[in-house]
Amino acid sequence: MPKPILLLTRRLPEAIEARAARDYDARLNSADAPWYRDGAEIARRAAEVGAAGILCAAGDPMGAATIAALPDSVKIVATFSVGTDHIDVASAKARGITVANTPEVLSFATAETAFTLMLMAARRAGEGERMVRAGKWDGWAPTQLMGVTLEGKRLGIAGFGRIGRELAAMARGFRMEIHYRDLRRAPPELEQGATFHDDDRDFLSSIDVLSMHMPGGEATRKWLNPERLSWMPKGALVINTGRGGSVDDAALVAALTSGHIRAAGLDVYDGEPKVFPGYLGLENVALLPHLGSATIETRDAMGRRALDNVDAVLLHGSAAPDGVG
Ligand code: DGY
């Protein structure tokens, strides 16, 4: 029996590419050639090789047009990400194509990134680093680059899923008070004493630090808009490691410029890899290049999880363990 053909859109960690090549007729993109940015090209390549599966990644344009253009040979689209906002899951389902993601394994790493940004924003770490590198640091001074502490502050987690709850666990170590906003209240064993808010205004006016962990897509588009920003206390911090589209960038830049928002930390951007130009000149925003899950351990675990999903469908004829939709 020939091995099923698996098209990988992106370069993946070595052990993952090796496993894919062992179990499949794998068509790797080890050079990370940027054809993955073009949905029509992904579909063309899938048709050219007769792919049974596609292993794609966050940001690959797997919208309705790409899904419609895929050859009938494709049975699964497995994404190397927990987010599935780049895939038209309904269109895939209508064509009988399984969509699967990689939940759980990246929760801690992504929460670490959110915490990194919280500290960078609170303690002005980016500004300090730029000052030292530019040779502009002329010595310790009692009033230099004073930030704010996280200790005792009210952390508001928007989206209390696995990542949000990992962040809550870390923040308890910093003696922060945890608040959260979600569609529904979590059970007590997950809530662990955190305060649930069923209203955005009540939530945003009760916190000092907002950390956003919301899924992307139309439902959350520009959620953090001028009105919601105005509900936050003056001097609050904004962190986003979810999806860039959830923030109205012009509104956040205005709030950072006026000082209503003291500082922000962003790992994700609307229309990545573009970054809203207004951020680039601001000292009080820390900008990371979508590093959320970027640890060696996590990226290996994501790859294993993605291949487990592909194996289920293409090798074992069973349902993908992390099927979505
Ligand atoms: C995801 O998995 O959705 C991330 O954004 C990529 O780390």
mmCIF file of C-alpha atoms and ligand atoms in Angstrom:
data_model
loop_
_atom_site.group_PDB
_atom_site.id
_atom_site.type_symbol
_atom_site.label_atom_id
_atom_site.label_comp_id
_atom_site.label_asym_id
_atom_site.label_seq_id
_atom_site.Cartn_x
_atom_site.Cartn_y
_atom_site.Cartn_z
ATOM 1 C CA MET A 1 0.000 0.000 0.000
ATOM 2 C CA PRO A 2 1.491 3.357 -0.932
ATOM 3 C CA LYS A 3 1.730 5.800 1.929
ATOM 4 C CA PRO A 4 -0.856 8.597 1.964
ATOM 5 C CA ILE A 5 0.416 11.890 0.599
ATOM 6 C CA LEU A 6 0.694 14.646 3.184
ATOM 7 C CA LEU A 7 1.364 18.230 2.124
ATOM 8 C CA LEU A 8 3.091 20.332 4.779
ATOM 9 C CA THR A 9 2.752 24.047 4.132
ATOM 10 C CA ARG A 10 5.457 25.148 6.573
ATOM 11 C CA ARG A 11 8.830 24.118 7.868
ATOM 12 C CA LEU A 12 8.214 22.199 11.109
ATOM 13 C CA PRO A 13 10.600 21.067 13.882
ATOM 14 C CA GLU A 14 13.056 18.420 12.725
ATOM 15 C CA ALA A 15 11.545 15.530 14.672
ATOM 16 C CA ILE A 16 8.108 16.361 13.307
ATOM 17 C CA GLU A 17 9.257 16.472 9.706
ATOM 18 C CA ALA A 18 11.107 13.183 10.297
ATOM 19 C CA ARG A 19 7.961 11.530 11.666
ATOM 20 C CA ALA A 20 5.903 12.884 8.765
ATOM 21 C CA ALA A 21 8.448 11.532 6.287
ATOM 22 C CA ARG A 22 8.490 8.149 8.037
ATOM 23 C CA ASP A 23 4.730 7.633 7.999
ATOM 24 C CA TYR A 24 3.647 9.500 4.874
ATOM 25 C CA ASP A 25 4.681 10.350 1.392
ATOM 26 C CA ALA A 26 5.408 13.754 2.875
ATOM 27 C CA ARG A 27 5.787 16.824 0.713
ATOM 28 C CA LEU A 28 7.772 19.067 3.009
ATOM 29 C CA ASN A 29 8.418 22.777 2.771
ATOM 30 C CA SER A 30 11.669 22.628 4.715
ATOM 31 C CA ALA A 31 12.867 25.906 3.224
ATOM 32 C CA ASP A 32 9.663 27.613 4.432
ATOM 33 C CA ALA A 33 9.191 28.960 0.901
ATOM 34 C CA PRO A 34 6.390 31.516 1.129
ATOM 35 C CA TRP A 35 3.909 29.811 -1.207
ATOM 36 C CA TYR A 36 1.906 29.053 1.946
ATOM 37 C CA ARG A 37 0.785 32.697 1.947
ATOM 38 C CA ASP A 38 -1.345 32.061 -1.146
ATOM 39 C CA GLY A 39 -4.432 29.903 -0.689
ATOM 40 C CA ALA A 40 -4.758 29.210 -4.420
ATOM 41 C CA GLU A 41 -1.172 27.946 -4.446
ATOM 42 C CA ILE A 42 -1.797 25.670 -1.474
ATOM 43 C CA ALA A 43 -4.787 24.182 -3.298
ATOM 44 C CA ARG A 44 -2.817 23.909 -6.545
ATOM 45 C CA ARG A 45 -0.016 22.021 -4.836
ATOM 46 C CA ALA A 46 -2.478 19.756 -3.032
ATOM 47 C CA ALA A 47 -4.053 18.903 -6.389
ATOM 48 C CA GLU A 48 -0.692 18.479 -8.112
ATOM 49 C CA VAL A 49 0.515 15.891 -5.618
ATOM 50 C CA GLY A 50 -2.907 14.337 -4.872
ATOM 51 C CA ALA A 51 -2.667 15.133 -1.152
ATOM 52 C CA ALA A 52 -4.808 13.136 1.256
ATOM 53 C CA GLY A 53 -3.958 15.535 4.057
ATOM 54 C CA ILE A 54 -2.685 19.058 4.532
ATOM 55 C CA LEU A 55 -0.707 20.055 7.584
ATOM 56 C CA CYS A 56 -0.977 23.835 7.659
ATOM 57 C CA ALA A 57 -0.249 26.451 10.314
ATOM 58 C CA ALA A 58 -1.604 29.584 11.949
ATOM 59 C CA GLY A 59 -2.133 32.325 9.398
ATOM 60 C CA ASP A 60 -2.194 30.129 6.289
ATOM 61 C CA PRO A 61 -5.105 31.373 4.174
ATOM 62 C CA MET A 62 -7.414 28.364 4.382
ATOM 63 C CA GLY A 63 -10.597 30.369 3.872
ATOM 64 C CA ALA A 64 -13.658 29.426 1.832
ATOM 65 C CA ALA A 65 -11.967 29.941 -1.549
ATOM 66 C CA THR A 66 -9.011 27.713 -0.656
ATOM 67 C CA ILE A 67 -11.203 25.007 0.794
ATOM 68 C CA ALA A 68 -13.417 25.090 -2.304
ATOM 69 C CA ALA A 69 -10.347 24.732 -4.532
ATOM 70 C CA LEU A 70 -8.905 21.699 -2.724
ATOM 71 C CA PRO A 71 -8.964 18.432 -4.629
ATOM 72 C CA ASP A 72 -11.391 15.712 -3.500
ATOM 73 C CA SER A 73 -8.398 13.650 -2.373
ATOM 74 C CA VAL A 74 -7.996 15.864 0.742
ATOM 75 C CA LYS A 75 -9.575 14.258 3.803
ATOM 76 C CA ILE A 76 -8.027 16.309 6.586
ATOM 77 C CA VAL A 77 -6.669 19.774 7.158
ATOM 78 C CA ALA A 78 -4.669 19.635 10.378
ATOM 79 C CA THR A 79 -3.424 22.959 11.640
ATOM 80 C CA PHE A 80 -0.277 23.402 13.695
ATOM 81 C CA SER A 81 -2.074 25.858 15.995
ATOM 82 C CA VAL A 82 -4.864 26.000 18.476
ATOM 83 C CA GLY A 83 -6.478 28.875 16.582
ATOM 84 C CA THR A 84 -8.617 27.935 13.604
ATOM 85 C CA ASP A 85 -9.679 31.418 12.534
ATOM 86 C CA HIS A 86 -7.621 31.054 9.337
ATOM 87 C CA ILE A 87 -9.689 28.056 8.231
ATOM 88 C CA ASP A 88 -13.265 28.104 6.995
ATOM 89 C CA VAL A 89 -14.289 25.183 9.151
ATOM 90 C CA ALA A 90 -17.914 25.193 7.939
ATOM 91 C CA SER A 91 -16.856 24.969 4.273
ATOM 92 C CA ALA A 92 -14.475 22.136 5.104
ATOM 93 C CA LYS A 93 -17.200 20.309 6.973
ATOM 94 C CA ALA A 94 -19.587 20.754 4.054
ATOM 95 C CA ARG A 95 -16.979 19.058 1.845
ATOM 96 C CA GLY A 96 -16.434 16.248 4.328
ATOM 97 C CA ILE A 97 -12.924 17.422 5.174
ATOM 98 C CA THR A 98 -11.914 17.054 8.816
ATOM 99 C CA VAL A 99 -10.323 20.085 10.445
ATOM 100 C CA ALA A 100 -8.181 19.511 13.535
ATOM 101 C CA ASN A 101 -6.081 21.770 15.739
ATOM 102 C CA THR A 102 -3.533 21.416 18.570
ATOM 103 C CA PRO A 103 -5.192 22.460 21.840
ATOM 104 C CA GLU A 104 -3.783 22.133 25.394
ATOM 105 C CA VAL A 105 -0.109 21.656 24.559
ATOM 106 C CA LEU A 106 0.550 25.359 24.041
ATOM 107 C CA SER A 107 -1.415 26.782 26.945
ATOM 108 C CA PHE A 108 1.487 27.207 29.366
ATOM 109 C CA ALA A 109 3.871 28.635 26.773
ATOM 110 C CA THR A 110 1.301 31.149 25.569
ATOM 111 C CA ALA A 111 0.506 32.169 29.136
ATOM 112 C CA GLU A 112 4.256 32.639 29.668
ATOM 113 C CA THR A 113 4.313 35.015 26.717
ATOM 114 C CA ALA A 114 1.355 36.943 28.112
ATOM 115 C CA PHE A 115 3.159 37.184 31.437
ATOM 116 C CA THR A 116 6.350 38.302 29.737
ATOM 117 C CA LEU A 117 4.410 41.107 28.052
ATOM 118 C CA MET A 118 2.685 42.032 31.301
ATOM 119 C CA LEU A 119 6.048 42.458 32.964
ATOM 120 C CA MET A 120 7.539 44.264 29.977
ATOM 121 C CA ALA A 121 4.621 46.701 29.926
ATOM 122 C CA ALA A 122 4.492 47.196 33.700
ATOM 123 C CA ARG A 123 8.253 47.559 34.153
ATOM 124 C CA ARG A 124 9.104 49.367 30.887
ATOM 125 C CA ALA A 125 11.490 46.605 29.879
ATOM 126 C CA GLY A 126 11.429 47.411 26.153
ATOM 127 C CA GLU A 127 12.267 51.052 26.781
ATOM 128 C CA GLY A 128 15.098 50.088 29.111
ATOM 129 C CA GLU A 129 16.534 47.602 26.667
ATOM 130 C CA ARG A 130 16.417 50.104 23.820
ATOM 131 C CA MET A 131 18.114 52.705 26.004
ATOM 132 C CA VAL A 132 21.013 50.406 26.900
ATOM 133 C CA ARG A 133 21.504 49.181 23.327
ATOM 134 C CA ALA A 134 21.477 52.725 22.006
ATOM 135 C CA GLY A 135 24.284 53.660 24.414
ATOM 136 C CA LYS A 136 21.967 56.223 26.023
ATOM 137 C CA TRP A 137 22.056 54.871 29.573
ATOM 138 C CA ASP A 138 24.108 57.197 31.754
ATOM 139 C CA GLY A 139 23.725 55.351 35.039
ATOM 140 C CA TRP A 140 21.277 54.483 37.781
ATOM 141 C CA ALA A 141 18.923 57.260 38.820
ATOM 142 C CA PRO A 142 16.227 57.337 41.503
ATOM 143 C CA THR A 143 13.456 58.350 39.090
ATOM 144 C CA GLN A 144 14.601 56.563 35.981
ATOM 145 C CA LEU A 145 12.094 54.475 34.011
ATOM 146 C CA MET A 146 9.772 53.923 36.930
ATOM 147 C CA GLY A 147 7.072 51.422 36.096
ATOM 148 C CA VAL A 148 4.319 49.890 38.165
ATOM 149 C CA THR A 149 4.295 46.619 40.074
ATOM 150 C CA LEU A 150 1.958 43.777 39.239
ATOM 151 C CA GLU A 151 1.742 42.781 42.887
ATOM 152 C CA GLY A 152 -1.782 43.249 44.212
ATOM 153 C CA LYS A 153 -3.125 44.482 40.870
ATOM 154 C CA ARG A 154 -6.426 43.261 39.436
ATOM 155 C CA LEU A 155 -5.805 41.095 36.382
ATOM 156 C CA GLY A 156 -8.719 40.839 33.966
ATOM 157 C CA ILE A 157 -8.610 37.814 31.712
ATOM 158 C CA ALA A 158 -10.822 38.120 28.642
ATOM 159 C CA GLY A 159 -11.365 34.526 27.540
ATOM 160 C CA PHE A 160 -10.996 32.104 30.440
ATOM 161 C CA GLY A 161 -9.998 29.039 28.443
ATOM 162 C CA ARG A 162 -6.915 26.922 29.061
ATOM 163 C CA ILE A 163 -4.448 29.716 28.298
ATOM 164 C CA GLY A 164 -6.318 32.239 30.404
ATOM 165 C CA ARG A 165 -6.446 29.819 33.313
ATOM 166 C CA GLU A 166 -2.695 29.094 33.062
ATOM 167 C CA LEU A 167 -2.106 32.836 33.221
ATOM 168 C CA ALA A 168 -4.359 33.075 36.266
ATOM 169 C CA ALA A 169 -2.286 30.381 38.005
ATOM 170 C CA MET A 170 0.932 32.304 37.287
ATOM 171 C CA ALA A 171 -0.600 35.617 38.383
ATOM 172 C CA ARG A 172 -1.657 34.179 41.737
ATOM 173 C CA GLY A 173 2.066 33.775 42.419
ATOM 174 C CA PHE A 174 2.357 37.539 41.913
ATOM 175 C CA ARG A 175 -0.464 38.052 44.429
ATOM 176 C CA MET A 176 -2.706 39.474 41.719
ATOM 177 C CA GLU A 177 -6.475 39.461 42.083
ATOM 178 C CA ILE A 178 -8.041 37.508 39.215
ATOM 179 C CA HIS A 179 -11.128 38.647 37.311
ATOM 180 C CA TYR A 180 -12.421 37.125 34.118
ATOM 181 C CA ARG A 181 -14.908 37.651 31.332
ATOM 182 C CA ASP A 182 -16.237 34.788 29.302
ATOM 183 C CA LEU A 183 -19.493 33.720 27.734
ATOM 184 C CA ARG A 184 -20.292 31.621 30.769
ATOM 185 C CA ARG A 185 -19.060 31.135 34.276
ATOM 186 C CA ALA A 186 -16.447 28.423 34.865
ATOM 187 C CA PRO A 187 -17.010 25.723 37.494
ATOM 188 C CA PRO A 188 -15.410 26.412 40.899
ATOM 189 C CA GLU A 189 -12.519 23.979 40.347
ATOM 190 C CA LEU A 190 -11.443 25.981 37.281
ATOM 191 C CA GLU A 191 -12.383 29.366 38.673
ATOM 192 C CA GLN A 192 -10.222 28.903 41.790
ATOM 193 C CA GLY A 193 -11.631 31.995 43.418
ATOM 194 C CA ALA A 194 -11.475 34.245 40.331
ATOM 195 C CA THR A 195 -14.292 36.765 39.945
ATOM 196 C CA PHE A 196 -16.578 36.207 36.964
ATOM 197 C CA HIS A 197 -18.101 39.180 35.114
ATOM 198 C CA ASP A 198 -21.029 38.729 32.769
ATOM 199 C CA ASP A 199 -20.822 42.265 31.438
ATOM 200 C CA ASP A 200 -17.959 43.968 29.560
ATOM 201 C CA ARG A 201 -18.322 47.337 31.244
ATOM 202 C CA ASP A 202 -18.413 45.885 34.730
ATOM 203 C CA PHE A 203 -15.385 43.720 33.858
ATOM 204 C CA LEU A 204 -13.255 46.415 32.246
ATOM 205 C CA SER A 205 -13.922 48.986 34.935
ATOM 206 C CA SER A 206 -12.859 46.489 37.635
ATOM 207 C CA ILE A 207 -9.344 45.708 36.448
ATOM 208 C CA ASP A 208 -5.845 47.186 36.249
ATOM 209 C CA VAL A 209 -4.445 44.812 33.614
ATOM 210 C CA LEU A 210 -6.391 43.365 30.689
ATOM 211 C CA SER A 211 -5.040 40.193 29.110
ATOM 212 C CA MET A 212 -6.867 39.146 25.958
ATOM 213 C CA HIS A 213 -7.197 35.460 25.075
ATOM 214 C CA MET A 214 -10.147 35.549 22.737
ATOM 215 C CA PRO A 215 -10.477 33.527 19.563
ATOM 216 C CA GLY A 216 -10.204 35.458 16.302
ATOM 217 C CA GLY A 217 -12.968 35.917 13.772
ATOM 218 C CA GLU A 218 -15.882 38.239 13.161
ATOM 219 C CA ALA A 219 -17.459 37.724 16.589
ATOM 220 C CA THR A 220 -14.487 39.322 18.348
ATOM 221 C CA ARG A 221 -13.413 41.764 15.611
ATOM 222 C CA LYS A 222 -12.268 45.091 17.134
ATOM 223 C CA TRP A 223 -13.706 44.069 20.489
ATOM 224 C CA LEU A 224 -11.324 46.430 22.276
ATOM 225 C CA ASN A 225 -12.780 49.607 20.765
ATOM 226 C CA PRO A 226 -12.821 53.231 21.984
ATOM 227 C CA GLU A 227 -15.850 52.663 24.188
ATOM 228 C CA ARG A 228 -14.443 49.604 25.943
ATOM 229 C CA LEU A 229 -11.072 51.331 26.380
ATOM 230 C CA SER A 230 -12.864 54.260 27.989
ATOM 231 C CA TRP A 231 -14.359 51.915 30.583
ATOM 232 C CA MET A 232 -10.896 50.883 31.767
ATOM 233 C CA PRO A 233 -9.351 52.817 34.666
ATOM 234 C CA LYS A 234 -6.755 55.419 33.737
ATOM 235 C CA GLY A 235 -3.287 53.896 33.808
ATOM 236 C CA ALA A 236 -4.416 50.348 33.028
ATOM 237 C CA LEU A 237 -2.311 47.944 30.960
ATOM 238 C CA VAL A 238 -3.463 46.033 27.860
ATOM 239 C CA ILE A 239 -1.938 42.708 26.802
ATOM 240 C CA ASN A 240 -2.952 40.698 23.744
ATOM 241 C CA THR A 241 -1.697 37.201 22.927
ATOM 242 C CA GLY A 242 -4.968 36.045 21.357
ATOM 243 C CA ARG A 243 -5.633 37.462 17.916
ATOM 244 C CA GLY A 244 -4.742 40.906 16.608
ATOM 245 C CA GLY A 245 -8.111 41.493 14.991
ATOM 246 C CA SER A 246 -9.734 41.762 18.438
ATOM 247 C CA VAL A 247 -8.131 45.175 18.959
ATOM 248 C CA ASP A 248 -9.072 48.455 17.304
ATOM 249 C CA ASP A 249 -5.475 49.521 16.750
ATOM 250 C CA ALA A 250 -6.146 53.202 16.109
ATOM 251 C CA ALA A 251 -8.144 53.368 19.340
ATOM 252 C CA LEU A 252 -5.417 51.649 21.355
ATOM 253 C CA VAL A 253 -2.736 53.918 19.904
ATOM 254 C CA ALA A 254 -4.860 56.943 20.857
ATOM 255 C CA ALA A 255 -5.301 55.612 24.398
ATOM 256 C CA LEU A 256 -1.552 54.909 24.712
ATOM 257 C CA THR A 257 -0.727 58.357 23.409
ATOM 258 C CA SER A 258 -3.091 60.144 25.768
ATOM 259 C CA GLY A 259 -1.864 58.059 28.712
ATOM 260 C CA HIS A 260 -5.319 56.682 29.447
ATOM 261 C CA ILE A 261 -3.684 53.295 28.887
ATOM 262 C CA ARG A 262 -0.258 53.342 30.566
ATOM 263 C CA ALA A 263 1.312 50.648 28.425
ATOM 264 C CA ALA A 264 0.511 47.678 26.249
ATOM 265 C CA GLY A 265 2.138 44.404 25.253
ATOM 266 C CA LEU A 266 1.201 42.787 21.952
ATOM 267 C CA ASP A 267 2.179 39.455 20.429
ATOM 268 C CA VAL A 268 -0.459 39.347 17.684
ATOM 269 C CA TYR A 269 -1.521 41.796 14.988
ATOM 270 C CA ASP A 270 -4.368 42.387 12.605
ATOM 271 C CA GLY A 271 -3.190 41.253 9.170
ATOM 272 C CA GLU A 272 0.105 39.767 10.410
ATOM 273 C CA PRO A 273 2.942 40.139 9.641
ATOM 274 C CA LYS A 274 1.887 43.748 9.140
ATOM 275 C CA VAL A 275 2.015 45.810 12.325
ATOM 276 C CA PHE A 276 -0.168 48.886 12.715
ATOM 277 C CA PRO A 277 2.326 51.722 12.078
ATOM 278 C CA GLY A 278 1.023 53.787 15.008
ATOM 279 C CA TYR A 279 2.600 51.337 17.466
ATOM 280 C CA LEU A 280 6.090 51.574 16.061
ATOM 281 C CA GLY A 281 6.903 55.033 17.365
ATOM 282 C CA LEU A 282 5.461 54.506 20.840
ATOM 283 C CA GLU A 283 7.787 53.763 23.756
ATOM 284 C CA ASN A 284 4.970 52.402 25.912
ATOM 285 C CA VAL A 285 4.130 49.362 23.850
ATOM 286 C CA ALA A 286 6.099 46.111 23.848
ATOM 287 C CA LEU A 287 5.870 44.294 20.519
ATOM 288 C CA LEU A 288 6.689 40.613 20.049
ATOM 289 C CA PRO A 289 6.499 38.690 16.758
ATOM 290 C CA HIS A 290 3.735 36.180 17.595
ATOM 291 C CA LEU A 291 5.966 34.166 19.922
ATOM 292 C CA GLY A 292 3.095 32.778 22.035
ATOM 293 C CA SER A 293 3.794 29.081 21.639
ATOM 294 C CA ALA A 294 7.407 29.385 20.493
ATOM 295 C CA THR A 295 9.247 27.068 22.845
ATOM 296 C CA ILE A 296 11.117 24.023 21.596
ATOM 297 C CA GLU A 297 9.061 21.789 23.869
ATOM 298 C CA THR A 298 5.750 23.261 22.824
ATOM 299 C CA ARG A 299 6.396 23.320 19.093
ATOM 300 C CA ASP A 300 7.414 19.653 19.238
ATOM 301 C CA ALA A 301 4.266 18.845 21.196
ATOM 302 C CA MET A 302 2.134 20.774 18.700
ATOM 303 C CA GLY A 303 3.688 18.837 15.845
ATOM 304 C CA ARG A 304 3.051 15.514 17.547
ATOM 305 C CA ARG A 305 -0.522 16.521 18.216
ATOM 306 C CA ALA A 306 -1.066 17.629 14.616
ATOM 307 C CA LEU A 307 0.331 14.342 13.297
ATOM 308 C CA ASP A 308 -1.780 12.339 15.752
ATOM 309 C CA ASN A 309 -4.797 13.958 14.144
ATOM 310 C CA VAL A 310 -3.580 13.182 10.640
ATOM 311 C CA ASP A 311 -2.751 9.588 11.663
ATOM 312 C CA ALA A 312 -6.238 9.071 13.057
ATOM 313 C CA VAL A 313 -7.906 10.048 9.793
ATOM 314 C CA LEU A 314 -5.431 8.809 7.200
ATOM 315 C CA LEU A 315 -3.826 5.780 8.862
ATOM 316 C CA HIS A 316 -6.472 4.483 11.248
ATOM 317 C CA GLY A 317 -9.706 5.571 9.583
ATOM 318 C CA SER A 318 -10.940 7.073 12.837
ATOM 319 C CA ALA A 319 -12.059 10.505 13.997
ATOM 320 C CA ALA A 320 -9.347 13.084 14.648
ATOM 321 C CA PRO A 321 -8.929 13.432 18.437
ATOM 322 C CA ASP A 322 -8.856 17.227 18.095
ATOM 323 C CA GLY A 323 -11.404 17.622 15.343
ATOM 324 C CA VAL A 324 -13.175 20.989 15.317
ATOM 325 C CA GLY A 325 -16.516 22.048 13.896
HETATM 326 C C1 DGY B 1 -2.078 29.305 17.788
HETATM 327 O O1 DGY B 1 -1.705 28.158 18.030
HETATM 328 O O2 DGY B 1 -3.210 29.581 17.418
HETATM 329 C C2 DGY B 1 -1.064 30.361 17.944
HETATM 330 O O3 DGY B 1 -1.513 31.606 17.699
HETATM 331 C C3 DGY B 1 0.209 30.022 17.241
HETATM 332 O O4 DGY B 1 1.069 29.814 18.310
#
